[in-house]
Coordinates of C-alpha atoms in Angstrom, one line a residue:
X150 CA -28.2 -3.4 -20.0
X151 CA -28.1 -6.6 -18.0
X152 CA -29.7 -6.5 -14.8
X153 CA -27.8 -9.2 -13.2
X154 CA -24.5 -8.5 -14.9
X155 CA -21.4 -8.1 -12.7
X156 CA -18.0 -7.0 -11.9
X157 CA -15.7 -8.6 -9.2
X158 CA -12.6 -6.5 -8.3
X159 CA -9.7 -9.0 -6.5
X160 CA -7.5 -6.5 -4.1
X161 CA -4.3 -8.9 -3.3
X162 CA -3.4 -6.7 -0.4
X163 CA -0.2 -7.0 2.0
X164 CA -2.2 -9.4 5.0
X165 CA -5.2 -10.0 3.0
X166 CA -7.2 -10.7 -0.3
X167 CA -10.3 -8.7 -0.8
X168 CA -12.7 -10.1 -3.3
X169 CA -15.6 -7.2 -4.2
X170 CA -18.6 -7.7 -7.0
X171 CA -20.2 -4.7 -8.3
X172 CA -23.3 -4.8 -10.2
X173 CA -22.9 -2.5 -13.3
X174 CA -24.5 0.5 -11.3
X175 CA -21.4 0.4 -8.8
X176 CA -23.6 -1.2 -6.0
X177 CA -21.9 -3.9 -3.9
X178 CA -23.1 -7.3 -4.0
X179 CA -21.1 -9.4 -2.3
X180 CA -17.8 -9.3 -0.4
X181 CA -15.5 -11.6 1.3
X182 CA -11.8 -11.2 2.6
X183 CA -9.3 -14.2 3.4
X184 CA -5.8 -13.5 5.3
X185 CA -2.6 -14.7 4.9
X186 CA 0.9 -14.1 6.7
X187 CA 3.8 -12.2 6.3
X188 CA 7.2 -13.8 8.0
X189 CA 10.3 -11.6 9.4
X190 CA 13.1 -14.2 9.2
X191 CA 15.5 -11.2 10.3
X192 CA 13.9 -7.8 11.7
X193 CA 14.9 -5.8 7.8
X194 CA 12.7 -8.8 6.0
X195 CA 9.4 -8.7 5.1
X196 CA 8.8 -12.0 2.6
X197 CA 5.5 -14.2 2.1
X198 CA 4.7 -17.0 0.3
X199 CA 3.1 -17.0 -3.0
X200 CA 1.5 -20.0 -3.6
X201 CA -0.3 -19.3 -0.1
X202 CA -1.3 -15.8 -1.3
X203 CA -2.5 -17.4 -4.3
X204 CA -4.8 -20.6 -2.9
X205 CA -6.1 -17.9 -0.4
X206 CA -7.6 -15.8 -3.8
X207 CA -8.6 -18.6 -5.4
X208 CA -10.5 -19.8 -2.1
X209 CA -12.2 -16.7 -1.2
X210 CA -12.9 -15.5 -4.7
X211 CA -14.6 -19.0 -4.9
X212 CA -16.6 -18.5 -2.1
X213 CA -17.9 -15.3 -3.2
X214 CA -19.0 -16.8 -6.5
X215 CA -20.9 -20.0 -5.1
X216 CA -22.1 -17.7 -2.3
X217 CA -23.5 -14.5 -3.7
X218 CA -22.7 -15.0 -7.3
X219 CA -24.0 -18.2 -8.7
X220 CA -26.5 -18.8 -6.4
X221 CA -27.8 -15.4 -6.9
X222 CA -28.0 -15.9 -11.2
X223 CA -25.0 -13.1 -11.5
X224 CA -23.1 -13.3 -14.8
X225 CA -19.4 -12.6 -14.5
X226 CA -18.2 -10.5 -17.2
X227 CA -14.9 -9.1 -15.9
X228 CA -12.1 -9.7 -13.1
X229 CA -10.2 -6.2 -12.5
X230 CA -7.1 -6.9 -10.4
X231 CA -4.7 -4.8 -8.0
X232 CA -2.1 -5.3 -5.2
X233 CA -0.1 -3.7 -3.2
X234 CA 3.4 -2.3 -4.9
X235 CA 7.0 -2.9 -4.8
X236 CA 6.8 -6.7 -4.3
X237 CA 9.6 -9.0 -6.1
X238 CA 9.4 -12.9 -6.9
X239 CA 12.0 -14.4 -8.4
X240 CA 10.9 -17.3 -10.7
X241 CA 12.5 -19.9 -12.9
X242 CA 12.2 -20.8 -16.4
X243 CA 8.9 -23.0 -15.8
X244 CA 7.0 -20.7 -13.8
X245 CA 8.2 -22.0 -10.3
X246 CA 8.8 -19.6 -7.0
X247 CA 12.3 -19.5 -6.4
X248 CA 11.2 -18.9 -2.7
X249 CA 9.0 -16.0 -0.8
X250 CA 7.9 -13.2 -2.4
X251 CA 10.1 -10.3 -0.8
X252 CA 7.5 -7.2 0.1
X253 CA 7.5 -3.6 0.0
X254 CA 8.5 -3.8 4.0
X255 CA 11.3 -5.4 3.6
X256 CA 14.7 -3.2 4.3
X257 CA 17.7 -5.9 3.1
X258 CA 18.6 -3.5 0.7
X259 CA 19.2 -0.4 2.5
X260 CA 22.8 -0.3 2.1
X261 CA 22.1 -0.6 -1.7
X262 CA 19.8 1.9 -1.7
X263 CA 22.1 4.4 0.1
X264 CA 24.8 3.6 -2.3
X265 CA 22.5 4.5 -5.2
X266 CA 20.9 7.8 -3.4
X267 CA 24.0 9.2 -2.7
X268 CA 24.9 9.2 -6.4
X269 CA 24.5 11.2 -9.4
X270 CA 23.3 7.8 -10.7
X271 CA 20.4 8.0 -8.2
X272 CA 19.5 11.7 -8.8
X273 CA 18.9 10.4 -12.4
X274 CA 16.9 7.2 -12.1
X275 CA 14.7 9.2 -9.7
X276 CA 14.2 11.7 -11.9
X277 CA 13.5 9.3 -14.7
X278 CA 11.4 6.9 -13.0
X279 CA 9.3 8.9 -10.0
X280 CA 10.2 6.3 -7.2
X281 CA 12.3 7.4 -4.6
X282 CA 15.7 5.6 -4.1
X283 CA 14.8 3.5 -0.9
X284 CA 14.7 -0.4 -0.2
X285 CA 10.9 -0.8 -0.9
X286 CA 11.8 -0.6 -4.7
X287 CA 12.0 -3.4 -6.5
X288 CA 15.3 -1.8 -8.0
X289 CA 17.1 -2.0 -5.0
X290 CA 15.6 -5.8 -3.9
X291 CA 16.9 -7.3 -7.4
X292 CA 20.1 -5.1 -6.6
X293 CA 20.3 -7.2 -3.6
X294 CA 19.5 -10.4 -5.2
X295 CA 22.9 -9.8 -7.6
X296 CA 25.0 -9.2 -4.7
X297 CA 23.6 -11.6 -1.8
X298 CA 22.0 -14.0 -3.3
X299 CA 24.2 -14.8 -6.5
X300 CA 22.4 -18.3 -6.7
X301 CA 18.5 -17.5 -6.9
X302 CA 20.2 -14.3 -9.2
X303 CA 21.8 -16.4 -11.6
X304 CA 18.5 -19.1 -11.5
X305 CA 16.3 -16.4 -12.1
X306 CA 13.9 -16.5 -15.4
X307 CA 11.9 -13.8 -14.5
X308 CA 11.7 -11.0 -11.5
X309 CA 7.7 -11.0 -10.6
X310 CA 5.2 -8.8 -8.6
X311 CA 3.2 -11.0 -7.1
X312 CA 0.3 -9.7 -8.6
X313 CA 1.9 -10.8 -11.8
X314 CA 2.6 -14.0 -10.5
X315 CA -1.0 -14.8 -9.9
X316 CA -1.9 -13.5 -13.3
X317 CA 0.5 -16.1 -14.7
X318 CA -0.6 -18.4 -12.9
X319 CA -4.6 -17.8 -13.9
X320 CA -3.6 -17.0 -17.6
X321 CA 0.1 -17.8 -18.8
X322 CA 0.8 -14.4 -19.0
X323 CA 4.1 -12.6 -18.0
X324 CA 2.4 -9.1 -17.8
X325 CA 3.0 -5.7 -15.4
X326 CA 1.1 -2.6 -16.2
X327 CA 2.4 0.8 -15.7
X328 CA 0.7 1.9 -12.6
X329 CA 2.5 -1.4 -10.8
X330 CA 5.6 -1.1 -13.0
X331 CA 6.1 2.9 -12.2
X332 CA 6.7 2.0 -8.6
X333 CA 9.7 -0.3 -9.1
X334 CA 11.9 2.2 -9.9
X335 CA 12.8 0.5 -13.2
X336 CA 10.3 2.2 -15.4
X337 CA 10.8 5.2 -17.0
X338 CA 7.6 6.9 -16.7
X339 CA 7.8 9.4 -19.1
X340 CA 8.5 7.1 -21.9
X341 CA 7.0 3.9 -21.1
X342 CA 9.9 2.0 -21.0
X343 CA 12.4 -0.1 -18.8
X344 CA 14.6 2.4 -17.9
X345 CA 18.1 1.1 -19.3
X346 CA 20.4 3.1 -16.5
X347 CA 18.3 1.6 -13.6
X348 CA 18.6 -2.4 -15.4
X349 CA 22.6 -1.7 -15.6
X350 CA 22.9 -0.9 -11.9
X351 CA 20.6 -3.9 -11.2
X352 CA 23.0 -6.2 -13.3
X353 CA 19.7 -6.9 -15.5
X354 CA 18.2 -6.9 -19.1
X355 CA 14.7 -6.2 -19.5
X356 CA 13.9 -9.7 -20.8
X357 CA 13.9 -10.1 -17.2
X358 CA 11.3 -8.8 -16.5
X359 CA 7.4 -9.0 -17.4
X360 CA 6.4 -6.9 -19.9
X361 CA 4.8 -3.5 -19.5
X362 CA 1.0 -3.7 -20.5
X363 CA -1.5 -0.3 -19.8
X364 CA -3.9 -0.8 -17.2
X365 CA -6.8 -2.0 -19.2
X366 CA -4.8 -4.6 -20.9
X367 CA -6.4 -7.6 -20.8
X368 CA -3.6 -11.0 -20.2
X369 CA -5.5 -13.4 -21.6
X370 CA -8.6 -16.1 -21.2
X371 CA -9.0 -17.9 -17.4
X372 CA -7.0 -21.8 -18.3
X373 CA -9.7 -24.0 -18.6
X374 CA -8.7 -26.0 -15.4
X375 CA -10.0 -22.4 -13.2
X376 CA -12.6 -22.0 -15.5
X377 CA -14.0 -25.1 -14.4
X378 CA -13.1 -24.5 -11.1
X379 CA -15.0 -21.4 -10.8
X380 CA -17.7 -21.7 -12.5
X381 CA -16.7 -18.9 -15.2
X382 CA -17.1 -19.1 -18.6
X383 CA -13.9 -18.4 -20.9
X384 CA -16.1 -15.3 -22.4
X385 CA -14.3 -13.3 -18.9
X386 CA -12.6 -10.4 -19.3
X387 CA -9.2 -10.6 -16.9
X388 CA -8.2 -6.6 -16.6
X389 CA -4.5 -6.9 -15.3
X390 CA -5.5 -3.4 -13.5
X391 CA -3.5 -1.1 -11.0
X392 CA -1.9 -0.4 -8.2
X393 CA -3.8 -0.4 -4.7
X394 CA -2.6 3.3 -4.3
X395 CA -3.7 4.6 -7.2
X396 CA -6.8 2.9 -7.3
X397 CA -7.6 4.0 -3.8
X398 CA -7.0 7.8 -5.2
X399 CA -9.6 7.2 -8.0
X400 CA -11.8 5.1 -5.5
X401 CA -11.5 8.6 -2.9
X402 CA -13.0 10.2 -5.8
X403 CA -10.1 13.2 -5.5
X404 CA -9.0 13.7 -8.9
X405 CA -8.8 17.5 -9.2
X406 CA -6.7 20.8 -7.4
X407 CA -7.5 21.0 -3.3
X408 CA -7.7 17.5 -2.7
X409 CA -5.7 14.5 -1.4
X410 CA -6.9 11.4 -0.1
X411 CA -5.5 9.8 3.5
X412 CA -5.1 5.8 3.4
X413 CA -4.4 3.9 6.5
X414 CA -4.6 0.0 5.8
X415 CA -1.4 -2.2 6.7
X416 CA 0.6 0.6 5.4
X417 CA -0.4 4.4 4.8
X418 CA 0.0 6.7 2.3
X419 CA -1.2 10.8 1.6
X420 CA -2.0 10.8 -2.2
X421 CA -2.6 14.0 -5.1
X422 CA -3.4 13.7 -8.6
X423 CA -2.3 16.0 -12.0
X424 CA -1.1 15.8 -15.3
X425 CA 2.8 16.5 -14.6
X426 CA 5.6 15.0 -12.1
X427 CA 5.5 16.6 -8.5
X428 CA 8.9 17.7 -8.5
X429 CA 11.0 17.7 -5.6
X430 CA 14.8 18.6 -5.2
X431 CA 14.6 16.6 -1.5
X432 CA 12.9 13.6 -3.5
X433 CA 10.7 13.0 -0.7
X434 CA 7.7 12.1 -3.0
X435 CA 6.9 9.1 -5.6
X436 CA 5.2 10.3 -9.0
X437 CA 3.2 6.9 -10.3
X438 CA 1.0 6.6 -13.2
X439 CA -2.3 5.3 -13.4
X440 CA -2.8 6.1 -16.8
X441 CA -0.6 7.4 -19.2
X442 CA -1.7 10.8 -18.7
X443 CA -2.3 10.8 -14.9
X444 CA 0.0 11.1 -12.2
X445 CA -0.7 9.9 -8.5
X446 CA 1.9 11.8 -6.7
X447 CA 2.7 12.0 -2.8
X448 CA 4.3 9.7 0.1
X449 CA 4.0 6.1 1.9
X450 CA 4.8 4.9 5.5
X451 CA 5.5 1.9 6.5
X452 CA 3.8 2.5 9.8
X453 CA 0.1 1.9 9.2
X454 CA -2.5 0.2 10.7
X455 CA -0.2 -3.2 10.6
X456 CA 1.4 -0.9 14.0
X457 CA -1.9 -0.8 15.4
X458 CA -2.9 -4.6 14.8
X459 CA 0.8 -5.7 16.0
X460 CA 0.0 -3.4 19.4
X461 CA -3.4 -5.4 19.8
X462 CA -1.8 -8.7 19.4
X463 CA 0.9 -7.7 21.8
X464 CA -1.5 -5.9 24.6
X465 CA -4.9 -6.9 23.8
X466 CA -7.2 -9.2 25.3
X467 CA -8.8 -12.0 23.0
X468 CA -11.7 -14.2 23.9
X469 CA -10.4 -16.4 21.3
X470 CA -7.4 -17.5 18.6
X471 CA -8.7 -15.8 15.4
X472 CA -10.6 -12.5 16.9
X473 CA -8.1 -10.0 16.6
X474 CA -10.9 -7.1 14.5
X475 CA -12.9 -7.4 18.2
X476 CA -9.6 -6.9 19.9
X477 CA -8.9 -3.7 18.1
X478 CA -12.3 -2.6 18.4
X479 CA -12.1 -2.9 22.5
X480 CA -9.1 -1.0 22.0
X481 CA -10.1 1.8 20.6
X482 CA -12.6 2.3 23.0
X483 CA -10.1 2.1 25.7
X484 CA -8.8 5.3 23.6
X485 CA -11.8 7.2 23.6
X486 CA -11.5 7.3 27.4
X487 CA -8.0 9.4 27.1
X488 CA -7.9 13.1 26.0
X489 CA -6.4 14.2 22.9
X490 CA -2.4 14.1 23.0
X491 CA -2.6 11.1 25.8
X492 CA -1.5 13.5 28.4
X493 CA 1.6 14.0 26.8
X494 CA 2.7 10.4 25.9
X495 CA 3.9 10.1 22.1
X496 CA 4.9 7.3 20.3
X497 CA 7.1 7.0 16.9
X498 CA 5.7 4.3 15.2
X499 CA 8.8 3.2 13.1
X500 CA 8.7 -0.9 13.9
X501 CA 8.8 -1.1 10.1
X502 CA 12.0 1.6 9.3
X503 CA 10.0 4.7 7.6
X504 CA 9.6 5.6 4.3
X505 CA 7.8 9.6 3.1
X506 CA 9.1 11.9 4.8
X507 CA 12.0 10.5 6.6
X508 CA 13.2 7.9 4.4
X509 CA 15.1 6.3 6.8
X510 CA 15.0 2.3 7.1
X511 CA 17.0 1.9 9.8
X512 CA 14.1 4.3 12.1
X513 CA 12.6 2.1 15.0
X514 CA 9.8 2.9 17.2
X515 CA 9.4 4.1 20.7
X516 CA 7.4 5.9 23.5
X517 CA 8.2 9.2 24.9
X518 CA 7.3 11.0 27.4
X519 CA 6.1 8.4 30.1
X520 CA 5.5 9.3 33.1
X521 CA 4.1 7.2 36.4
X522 CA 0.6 8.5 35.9
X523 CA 0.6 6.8 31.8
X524 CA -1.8 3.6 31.7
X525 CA -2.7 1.1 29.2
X526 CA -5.3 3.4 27.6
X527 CA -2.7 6.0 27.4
X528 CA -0.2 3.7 25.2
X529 CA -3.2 2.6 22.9
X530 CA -4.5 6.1 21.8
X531 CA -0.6 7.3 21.6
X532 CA -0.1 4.6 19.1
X533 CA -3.0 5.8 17.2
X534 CA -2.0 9.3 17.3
X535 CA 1.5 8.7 16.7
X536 CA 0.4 6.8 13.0
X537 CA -1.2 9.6 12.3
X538 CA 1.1 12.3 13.4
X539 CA 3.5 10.7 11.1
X540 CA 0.8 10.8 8.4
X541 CA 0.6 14.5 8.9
X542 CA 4.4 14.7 8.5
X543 CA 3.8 13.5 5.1
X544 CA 0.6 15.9 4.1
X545 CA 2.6 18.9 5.9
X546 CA 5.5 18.2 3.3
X547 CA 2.8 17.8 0.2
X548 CA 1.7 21.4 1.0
X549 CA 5.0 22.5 0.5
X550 CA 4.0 22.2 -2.9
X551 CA 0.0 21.9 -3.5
X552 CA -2.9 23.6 -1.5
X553 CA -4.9 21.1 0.3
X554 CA -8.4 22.0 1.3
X555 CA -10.0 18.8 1.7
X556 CA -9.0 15.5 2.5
X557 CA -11.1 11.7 1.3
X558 CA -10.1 9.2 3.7
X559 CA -9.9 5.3 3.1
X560 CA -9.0 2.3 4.2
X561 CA -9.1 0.4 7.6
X562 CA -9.0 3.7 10.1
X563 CA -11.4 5.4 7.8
X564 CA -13.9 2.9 8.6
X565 CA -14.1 3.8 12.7
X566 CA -15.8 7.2 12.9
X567 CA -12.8 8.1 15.9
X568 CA -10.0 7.9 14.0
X569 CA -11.9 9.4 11.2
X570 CA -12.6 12.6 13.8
X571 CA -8.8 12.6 14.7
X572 CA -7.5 12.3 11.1
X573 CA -9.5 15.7 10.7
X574 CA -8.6 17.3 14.1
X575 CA -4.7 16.6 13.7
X576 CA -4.9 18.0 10.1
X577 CA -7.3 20.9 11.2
X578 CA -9.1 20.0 7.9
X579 CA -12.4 18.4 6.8
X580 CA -12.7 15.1 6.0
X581 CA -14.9 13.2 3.9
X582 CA -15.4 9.0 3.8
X583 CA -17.6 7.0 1.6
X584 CA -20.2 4.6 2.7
X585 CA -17.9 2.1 2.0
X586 CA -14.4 3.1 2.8
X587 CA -13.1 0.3 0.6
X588 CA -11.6 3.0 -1.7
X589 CA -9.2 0.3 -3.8
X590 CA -12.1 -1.7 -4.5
X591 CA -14.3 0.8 -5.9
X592 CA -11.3 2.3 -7.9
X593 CA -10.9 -1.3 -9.6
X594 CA -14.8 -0.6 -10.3
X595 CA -14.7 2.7 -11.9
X596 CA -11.4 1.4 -14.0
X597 CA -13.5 -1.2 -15.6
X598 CA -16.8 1.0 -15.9
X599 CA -14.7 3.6 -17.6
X600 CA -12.8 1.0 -20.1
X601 CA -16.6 -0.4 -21.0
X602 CA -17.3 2.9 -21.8
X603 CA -20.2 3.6 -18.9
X604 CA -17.9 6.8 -18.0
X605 CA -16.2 8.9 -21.3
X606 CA -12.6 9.7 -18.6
X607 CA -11.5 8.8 -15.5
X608 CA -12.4 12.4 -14.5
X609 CA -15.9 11.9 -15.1
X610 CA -15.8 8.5 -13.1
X611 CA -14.2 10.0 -10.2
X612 CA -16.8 12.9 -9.9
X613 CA -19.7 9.9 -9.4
X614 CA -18.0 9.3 -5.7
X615 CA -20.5 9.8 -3.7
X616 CA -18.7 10.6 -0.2
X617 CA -21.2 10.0 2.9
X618 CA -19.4 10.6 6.2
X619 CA -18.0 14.1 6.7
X620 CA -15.8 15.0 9.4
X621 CA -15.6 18.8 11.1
X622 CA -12.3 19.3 12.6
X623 CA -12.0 20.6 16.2
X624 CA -10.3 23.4 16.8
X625 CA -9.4 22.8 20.6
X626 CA -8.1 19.2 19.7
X627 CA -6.0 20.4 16.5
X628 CA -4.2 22.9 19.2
X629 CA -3.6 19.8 21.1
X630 CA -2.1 17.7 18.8
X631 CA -0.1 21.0 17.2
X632 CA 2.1 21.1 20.6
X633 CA 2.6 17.7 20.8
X634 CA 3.1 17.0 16.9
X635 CA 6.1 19.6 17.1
X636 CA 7.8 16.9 19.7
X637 CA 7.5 14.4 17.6
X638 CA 8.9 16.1 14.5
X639 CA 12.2 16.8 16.3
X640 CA 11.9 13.3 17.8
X641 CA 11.8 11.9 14.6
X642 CA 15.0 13.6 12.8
X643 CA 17.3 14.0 16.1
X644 CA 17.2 10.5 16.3
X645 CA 19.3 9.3 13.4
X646 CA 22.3 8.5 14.6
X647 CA 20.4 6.2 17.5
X648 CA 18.3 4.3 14.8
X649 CA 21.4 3.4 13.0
X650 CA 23.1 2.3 16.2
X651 CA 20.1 0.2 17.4
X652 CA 19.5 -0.7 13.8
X653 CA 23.1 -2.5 13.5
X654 CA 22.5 -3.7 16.8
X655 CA 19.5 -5.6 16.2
X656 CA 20.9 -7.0 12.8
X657 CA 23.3 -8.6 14.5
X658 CA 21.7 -10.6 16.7

């Protein structure tokens, strides 16, 4: 084996690109992140632009090879790719945007999507595909697009995911593999197919779409103009790869009974892995593949730490324009000065709608409780506890179906040892984080490492997780947040009628 052989992993995430390399060990050699926007045009869209989101990846992934690639004498023998899910670009016949990228926040569609769900119609794709019937699909956005927007519709070419976009534009190829495509609602995921009943309620034909590729597939050689670029030779493997979800379940290491992993980056989700569908009469639960043979069941929210950074934008102080991560770390020790439960101040942190297990796009957010005695430090650890109350909603719900034991956590929360400690206290289970709670990352890694043959399964790949940090939960605190979590479960269902009202309300401003 080549030493000084390496790996990079490019994570195109919802506010960010995260460019890892791996050395063919699994150790980390270099890392670098670059951000990009996301614009709300109305308060149901979520859309970004995907030439920016593009630039940004090429900029930061050639940072990290001049910077601690090259100039270290690392060879670059493969690029493994994910990205966050649900996203839909329309394009037209030459390749070109045909505007923003719409992304899995976005609500336009709702009143599609209540259409479908109320139908036998829905009952079926569901079942048939393993995404629930909400707005985030990319069913329901092209639904949308046919209806609203007849003139991008009828311009279309293709209907993208932005990470297929950037393949195209780094290879020429139109490709989607099955972990991204299972989570638009339009694959059948126990054939492998576009599923033909969820295209005809779209008003589309497959040759719409990309086409569906497994995970290790390979879209083809770097163009010559990048390879230059970059620096890379056109002897690079590009792996088109997986979703961020399912890679962050592999990355957590929790592949087997007992276990679910926890991730809180922009969004959130509380993940389990087996060989069959999860199945739910309620259909509060998506069922994705990451291989053909594994199934990464469980539910999203909206509400992640994208509610946290929008609070610290809002209420923080910032010595300067671009130092919003030492904002939100001055916050959360403004939290650690307020008991568990923030003296009974609770917050529902629906400024996004909700997905799992509410599914309700019209939710908003709002404090409760407040009394004359509530100060800043009260709001700031209510928000926290109120993203991860509804993150319990969605493990409580899991249960319902699957023993939980142990929990991995990931992502953005999982890397501050507080929330860490209240992740385990509100579930009143243990929790375990690795040294690098960049879960997606090292998913992308053990993908790759497992398709070169250095693991014989996935299995074995997700039993060499080593998990560093472990987390004891407090019995006194979980009593706390029991009381309080109660309140915000009614809270959260008696308020239906008001969302809608407010909901309407807003849209019509």
């Amino acid at each position: 084996m080549n030493n000084k052989e390496c790996v990079i992993t490019v994570e195109i995430g919802t506010n960010a690109v995260r460019v890892m390399a791996f050395d063919l060990g699994g150790k980390v050699i270099g890392s670098m992140k670059g951000s990009y926007p996301t614009f709300h045009a109305e308060p149901d869209h979520s859309e970004q632009d995907p030439d920016q989101m593009f630039i940004t990846m090429l900029y930061v992934l050639k940072n990290l090879l001049n910077e601690e690639i090259h100039a270290r004498n690392y060879k670059v023998i493969s690029i493994c790719f994910c990205a966050s899910m649900h996203s839909v670009l329309p394009i037209d016949k030459h390749g070109a945007p045909l505007g923003y990228a719409i992304t899995w926040a976005d609500n336009r569609g709702k009143r599609e999507a209540a259409e479908l769900r109320k139908s036998q119609l829905g009952n079926e794709i569901y079942d048939t595909t393993g995404t629930p019937i909400h707005p985030m699909s990319p069913l329901i956005k092209i639904t949308w697009l046919s209806r609203h927007d007849k003139e991008r519709f009828k311009k279309t070419y293709k209907f993208l995911s932005i990470k297929s976009y950037i393949l195209q534009q780094l290879t020429n190829g139109y490709v989607l593999d099955y972990s991204l495509a299972s989570a638009t609602g339009l694959m059948n995921i126990h054939n492998l197919s576009w599923e033909s009943k969820s295209l005809d309620f779209a008003g589309i034909t497959s040759d719409k779409l990309p086409d569906l590729v497994p995970v290790f597939h390979s879209p083809g050689k770097i163009r010559r103009e990048y390879q230059k670029s970059l620096g890379l030779s056109a002897d690079v493997k590009i792996i088109t790869g997986s979703s961020d979800g399912c890679l962050a379940t592999l990355g957590g290491g929790v592949w087997e009974e007992g276990k679910a992993t926890i991730t809180v980056e922009d969004s959130g989700a509380v993940r389990i892995v087996g060989k069959k569908v999860l199945q739910d009469d309620k259909q509060r639960f998506f069922n994705y593949l990451l291989t053909e043979k594994d199934y990464v069941s469980g539910g999203p929210t909206n509400n992640g730490g994208v509610i946290f950074e929008w609070f610290a934008k809002q209420f923080g102080v910032f010595k300067g324009p671009f130092d919003i991560e030492y904002t939100m770390v001055n916050l959360i020790h403004e939290a650690m000065e307020v008991a568990a439960g923030s003296e009974g101040l609770l917050f529902l942190p629906y400024l996004l709608g909700e997905r799992a297990p509410i599914w309700n796009p019209n939710a908003r957010g709002s404090y409760f409780g407040i009394n004359i005695k509530h100060e800043k430090q009260h709001f700031v650890r209510a928000t926290i506890e109120g993203i991860l109350y509804e993150i319990y909603s969605i493990g409580k719900t899991l249960e319902e179906h699957r023993n939980i034991n142990s929990l991995t956590a990931s992502g953005s929360f999982a890397s501050i040892p507080f929330c860490s400690q209240m992740i385990a206290d509100i579930f009143n289970k243990p929790v375990s984080v690795g040294e690098n709670p960049d879960n997606i990352a090292r998913g992308a890694f053990l993908l790759y490492a497992t398709d070169i043959g250095l693991f014989k399964s996935l299995d074995e790949a997700a039993r060499s997780v080593v998990l560093a940090n472990a987390y004891t939960p407090h019995k006194q605190n979980h009593k706390v947040y029991e009381k309080y979590f109660s309140i915000f479960e009614r809270l959260s269902t008696k308020l239906y009628d008001e969302f809608e009202a407010i909901s309407n309300y807003q849209n019509e401003q």
